[in-house]
Amino acid sequence: MDKSASKFPEAKKVTIASLPGVKPLLLKGADNDEEEHGHSHASGEKSDHDHHHGEYNMHLWLSPEIARLSAVAIHDKLVELMPQSRAKLDANLKAFEAQLASTDTQVSHELAPLKGKGYFVFHDAYGYFEKHYGLTSMGHFTVNPEIQPGAQRLHEIRTQLVEHKATCVFAEPQFRPAVVEAVARGTSVRMGTLDPLGTDIKLGKSSYSQFLTQLANQYSSCLKGD
């Protein structure tokens, strides 16, 4: 994104992570797991440093709160660039905020009974969503989904699964490694799938609300055992 964004003048950019309202909401990025430090790289392969998300967790779209602030900032920038379209932009923002508030309430009700249920996610992407809705992740298999977790990390997760400390392990449609299934095999833990990208959702005015609802359903279906 940096390379693509560099082609545009500053006056046409909105940097979400730098917005005054967003800065206090940023979560620290997870440190690379031990097994990633020991990951050997073939010639030309990116290093852990290249892969790492940086100081902050940048999965910002998983926060309904940051999404609303982003919408306001995008609205303000578009009004600045297209003042003739202000009425339509105002109406669009108002509709988005109303729909988001309604969806947020529905998702909060759906996930409230699941607070305290332990689970593992495949990679460290869901912190904003989990914090907003009070979910209790016990950890992740890997910081970077392109790097397989090491034996020590898998042993730690397997031990906790055997001791019934987790209800579910979640893989992802983009990365469904055999290691997740292997670790869960022979335990009573359920397998689920979380899609942090909403890959099957068609773009439209309600896309973001559909995304939040879908993710909530993916959490609840596994944690409830449906």
mmCIF file of N, CA, C and O in Angstrom, residues 76-124:
data_model
loop_
_atom_site.group_PDB
_atom_site.id
_atom_site.type_symbol
_atom_site.label_atom_id
_atom_site.label_comp_id
_atom_site.label_asym_id
_atom_site.label_seq_id
_atom_site.Cartn_x
_atom_site.Cartn_y
_atom_site.Cartn_z
ATOM 1 N N ASP A 76 -15.036 13.807 5.430
ATOM 2 C CA ASP A 76 -14.508 15.168 5.498
ATOM 3 C C ASP A 76 -13.538 15.446 4.355
ATOM 4 O O ASP A 76 -13.539 16.543 3.777
ATOM 5 N N LYS A 77 -12.714 14.453 4.022
ATOM 6 C CA LYS A 77 -11.760 14.630 2.922
ATOM 7 C C LYS A 77 -12.490 14.751 1.592
ATOM 8 O O LYS A 77 -12.137 15.584 0.743
ATOM 9 N N LEU A 78 -13.520 13.946 1.384
ATOM 10 C CA LEU A 78 -14.281 14.006 0.134
ATOM 11 C C LEU A 78 -15.042 15.328 0.004
ATOM 12 O O LEU A 78 -15.145 15.893 -1.096
ATOM 13 N N VAL A 79 -15.556 15.817 1.115
ATOM 14 C CA VAL A 79 -16.236 17.128 1.092
ATOM 15 C C VAL A 79 -15.239 18.220 0.700
ATOM 16 O O VAL A 79 -15.561 19.143 -0.065
ATOM 17 N N GLU A 80 -14.029 18.083 1.216
ATOM 18 C CA GLU A 80 -12.967 19.044 0.891
ATOM 19 C C GLU A 80 -12.648 19.006 -0.606
ATOM 20 O O GLU A 80 -12.449 20.047 -1.243
ATOM 21 N N LEU A 81 -12.618 17.806 -1.174
ATOM 22 C CA LEU A 81 -12.252 17.634 -2.585
ATOM 23 C C LEU A 81 -13.443 17.828 -3.529
ATOM 24 O O LEU A 81 -13.269 18.214 -4.682
ATOM 25 N N MET A 82 -14.644 17.527 -3.028
ATOM 26 C CA MET A 82 -15.840 17.613 -3.874
ATOM 27 C C MET A 82 -16.963 18.352 -3.141
ATOM 28 O O MET A 82 -17.988 17.760 -2.792
ATOM 29 N N PRO A 83 -16.788 19.623 -2.854
ATOM 30 C CA PRO A 83 -17.785 20.366 -2.068
ATOM 31 C C PRO A 83 -19.173 20.376 -2.711
ATOM 32 O O PRO A 83 -20.181 20.470 -2.007
ATOM 33 N N GLN A 84 -19.212 20.216 -4.016
ATOM 34 C CA GLN A 84 -20.499 20.211 -4.703
ATOM 35 C C GLN A 84 -21.333 18.979 -4.360
ATOM 36 O O GLN A 84 -22.553 18.961 -4.570
ATOM 37 N N SER A 85 -20.709 17.949 -3.811
ATOM 38 C CA SER A 85 -21.408 16.701 -3.483
ATOM 39 C C SER A 85 -21.708 16.574 -1.994
ATOM 40 O O SER A 85 -22.006 15.485 -1.508
ATOM 41 N N ARG A 86 -21.621 17.681 -1.283
ATOM 42 C CA ARG A 86 -21.741 17.629 0.182
ATOM 43 C C ARG A 86 -23.034 16.979 0.655
ATOM 44 O O ARG A 86 -23.028 16.161 1.579
ATOM 45 N N ALA A 87 -24.152 17.319 0.059
ATOM 46 C CA ALA A 87 -25.440 16.785 0.515
ATOM 47 C C ALA A 87 -25.469 15.260 0.438
ATOM 48 O O ALA A 87 -25.902 14.574 1.374
ATOM 49 N N LYS A 88 -24.982 14.713 -0.677
ATOM 50 C CA LYS A 88 -24.965 13.257 -0.850
ATOM 51 C C LYS A 88 -23.981 12.605 0.121
ATOM 52 O O LYS A 88 -24.269 11.564 0.719
ATOM 53 N N LEU A 89 -22.817 13.226 0.303
ATOM 54 C CA LEU A 89 -21.807 12.691 1.216
ATOM 55 C C LEU A 89 -22.318 12.711 2.659
ATOM 56 O O LEU A 89 -22.108 11.760 3.421
ATOM 57 N N ASP A 90 -22.999 13.782 3.031
ATOM 58 C CA ASP A 90 -23.578 13.885 4.373
ATOM 59 C C ASP A 90 -24.598 12.765 4.594
ATOM 60 O O ASP A 90 -24.619 12.116 5.656
ATOM 61 N N ALA A 91 -25.436 12.541 3.597
ATOM 62 C CA ALA A 91 -26.470 11.506 3.706
ATOM 63 C C ALA A 91 -25.850 10.118 3.804
ATOM 64 O O ALA A 91 -26.299 9.277 4.588
ATOM 65 N N ASN A 92 -24.805 9.889 3.021
ATOM 66 C CA ASN A 92 -24.120 8.589 3.043
ATOM 67 C C ASN A 92 -23.489 8.312 4.407
ATOM 68 O O ASN A 92 -23.578 7.204 4.937
ATOM 69 N N LEU A 93 -22.852 9.324 4.969
ATOM 70 C CA LEU A 93 -22.219 9.154 6.277
ATOM 71 C C LEU A 93 -23.270 8.888 7.349
ATOM 72 O O LEU A 93 -23.096 7.992 8.188
ATOM 73 N N LYS A 94 -24.351 9.643 7.310
ATOM 74 C CA LYS A 94 -25.421 9.469 8.297
ATOM 75 C C LYS A 94 -25.993 8.055 8.224
ATOM 76 O O LYS A 94 -26.216 7.398 9.253
ATOM 77 N N ALA A 95 -26.199 7.549 7.000
ATOM 78 C CA ALA A 95 -26.740 6.199 6.818
ATOM 79 C C ALA A 95 -25.753 5.143 7.304
ATOM 80 O O ALA A 95 -26.146 4.156 7.947
ATOM 81 N N PHE A 96 -24.466 5.354 7.014
ATOM 82 C CA PHE A 96 -23.440 4.395 7.451
ATOM 83 C C PHE A 96 -23.378 4.329 8.973
ATOM 84 O O PHE A 96 -23.332 3.242 9.562
ATOM 85 N N GLU A 97 -23.376 5.482 9.619
ATOM 86 C CA GLU A 97 -23.276 5.514 11.082
ATOM 87 C C GLU A 97 -24.494 4.859 11.733
ATOM 88 O O GLU A 97 -24.367 4.136 12.730
ATOM 89 N N ALA A 98 -25.669 5.090 11.174
ATOM 90 C CA ALA A 98 -26.883 4.489 11.732
ATOM 91 C C ALA A 98 -26.863 2.970 11.580
ATOM 92 O O ALA A 98 -27.203 2.231 12.511
ATOM 93 N N GLN A 99 -26.460 2.513 10.408
ATOM 94 C CA GLN A 99 -26.394 1.076 10.161
ATOM 95 C C GLN A 99 -25.338 0.412 11.039
ATOM 96 O O GLN A 99 -25.556 -0.669 11.592
ATOM 97 N N LEU A 100 -24.202 1.076 11.193
ATOM 98 C CA LEU A 100 -23.129 0.544 12.027
ATOM 99 C C LEU A 100 -23.576 0.442 13.487
ATOM 100 O O LEU A 100 -23.318 -0.569 14.154
ATOM 101 N N ALA A 101 -24.262 1.460 13.985
ATOM 102 C CA ALA A 101 -24.739 1.450 15.374
ATOM 103 C C ALA A 101 -25.704 0.290 15.601
ATOM 104 O O ALA A 101 -25.632 -0.409 16.620
ATOM 105 N N SER A 102 -26.588 0.072 14.645
ATOM 106 C CA SER A 102 -27.557 -1.020 14.757
ATOM 107 C C SER A 102 -26.870 -2.375 14.738
ATOM 108 O O SER A 102 -27.155 -3.253 15.566
ATOM 109 N N THR A 103 -25.932 -2.547 13.802
ATOM 110 C CA THR A 103 -25.200 -3.813 13.690
ATOM 111 C C THR A 103 -24.360 -4.068 14.934
ATOM 112 O O THR A 103 -24.283 -5.192 15.437
ATOM 113 N N ASP A 104 -23.726 -3.017 15.431
ATOM 114 C CA ASP A 104 -22.881 -3.137 16.624
ATOM 115 C C ASP A 104 -23.700 -3.633 17.814
ATOM 116 O O ASP A 104 -23.257 -4.501 18.577
ATOM 117 N N THR A 105 -24.911 -3.116 17.959
ATOM 118 C CA THR A 105 -25.789 -3.559 19.051
ATOM 119 C C THR A 105 -26.166 -5.032 18.888
ATOM 120 O O THR A 105 -26.126 -5.804 19.846
ATOM 121 N N GLN A 106 -26.509 -5.423 17.673
ATOM 122 C CA GLN A 106 -26.892 -6.812 17.405
ATOM 123 C C GLN A 106 -25.739 -7.772 17.675
ATOM 124 O O GLN A 106 -25.908 -8.824 18.307
ATOM 125 N N VAL A 107 -24.548 -7.401 17.193
ATOM 126 C CA VAL A 107 -23.367 -8.253 17.385
ATOM 127 C C VAL A 107 -23.016 -8.349 18.871
ATOM 128 O O VAL A 107 -22.655 -9.420 19.365
ATOM 129 N N SER A 108 -23.137 -7.239 19.589
ATOM 130 C CA SER A 108 -22.854 -7.251 21.038
ATOM 131 C C SER A 108 -23.763 -8.234 21.762
ATOM 132 O O SER A 108 -23.303 -8.999 22.624
ATOM 133 N N HIS A 109 -25.037 -8.263 21.394
ATOM 134 C CA HIS A 109 -25.986 -9.194 22.015
ATOM 135 C C HIS A 109 -25.641 -10.640 21.673
ATOM 136 O O HIS A 109 -25.727 -11.535 22.518
ATOM 137 N N GLU A 110 -25.252 -10.856 20.421
ATOM 138 C CA GLU A 110 -24.933 -12.223 19.984
ATOM 139 C C GLU A 110 -23.699 -12.774 20.690
ATOM 140 O O GLU A 110 -23.651 -13.947 21.066
ATOM 141 N N LEU A 111 -22.686 -11.916 20.891
ATOM 142 C CA LEU A 111 -21.414 -12.386 21.434
ATOM 143 C C LEU A 111 -21.346 -12.312 22.962
ATOM 144 O O LEU A 111 -20.461 -12.933 23.559
ATOM 145 N N ALA A 112 -22.249 -11.583 23.597
ATOM 146 C CA ALA A 112 -22.213 -11.429 25.057
ATOM 147 C C ALA A 112 -22.160 -12.756 25.812
ATOM 148 O O ALA A 112 -21.385 -12.896 26.765
ATOM 149 N N PRO A 113 -22.950 -13.779 25.424
ATOM 150 C CA PRO A 113 -22.911 -15.048 26.163
ATOM 151 C C PRO A 113 -21.600 -15.824 25.992
ATOM 152 O O PRO A 113 -21.368 -16.793 26.710
ATOM 153 N N LEU A 114 -20.766 -15.392 25.049
ATOM 154 C CA LEU A 114 -19.546 -16.141 24.742
ATOM 155 C C LEU A 114 -18.319 -15.596 25.474
ATOM 156 O O LEU A 114 -17.228 -16.149 25.353
ATOM 157 N N LYS A 115 -18.511 -14.526 26.244
ATOM 158 C CA LYS A 115 -17.383 -13.952 26.985
ATOM 159 C C LYS A 115 -16.840 -14.979 27.967
ATOM 160 O O LYS A 115 -17.596 -15.636 28.675
ATOM 161 N N GLY A 116 -15.524 -15.120 27.994
ATOM 162 C CA GLY A 116 -14.899 -16.070 28.911
ATOM 163 C C GLY A 116 -14.612 -17.423 28.296
ATOM 164 O O GLY A 116 -13.875 -18.224 28.883
ATOM 165 N N LYS A 117 -15.178 -17.714 27.121
ATOM 166 C CA LYS A 117 -14.893 -18.985 26.455
ATOM 167 C C LYS A 117 -13.548 -18.867 25.732
ATOM 168 O O LYS A 117 -13.347 -17.966 24.929
ATOM 169 N N GLY A 118 -12.630 -19.783 26.028
ATOM 170 C CA GLY A 118 -11.292 -19.703 25.457
ATOM 171 C C GLY A 118 -11.208 -20.320 24.076
ATOM 172 O O GLY A 118 -11.917 -21.263 23.754
ATOM 173 N N TYR A 119 -10.314 -19.785 23.263
ATOM 174 C CA TYR A 119 -10.102 -20.309 21.909
ATOM 175 C C TYR A 119 -8.755 -19.812 21.392
ATOM 176 O O TYR A 119 -8.143 -18.894 21.939
ATOM 177 N N PHE A 120 -8.289 -20.451 20.335
ATOM 178 C CA PHE A 120 -7.072 -20.017 19.648
ATOM 179 C C PHE A 120 -7.424 -19.587 18.231
ATOM 180 O O PHE A 120 -8.252 -20.214 17.566
ATOM 181 N N VAL A 121 -6.796 -18.516 17.755
ATOM 182 C CA VAL A 121 -6.956 -18.082 16.365
ATOM 183 C C VAL A 121 -5.681 -18.429 15.608
ATOM 184 O O VAL A 121 -4.628 -18.639 16.208
ATOM 185 N N PHE A 122 -5.810 -18.511 14.278
ATOM 186 C CA PHE A 122 -4.628 -18.899 13.505
ATOM 187 C C PHE A 122 -3.554 -17.831 13.538
ATOM 188 O O PHE A 122 -2.396 -18.101 13.816
ATOM 189 N N HIS A 123 -3.927 -16.566 13.246
ATOM 190 C CA HIS A 123 -2.885 -15.535 13.327
ATOM 191 C C HIS A 123 -3.399 -14.294 14.045
ATOM 192 O O HIS A 123 -4.596 -14.101 14.212
ATOM 193 N N ASP A 124 -2.458 -13.489 14.484
ATOM 194 C CA ASP A 124 -2.737 -12.371 15.382
ATOM 195 C C ASP A 124 -3.394 -11.215 14.631
ATOM 196 O O ASP A 124 -2.747 -10.237 14.300
#
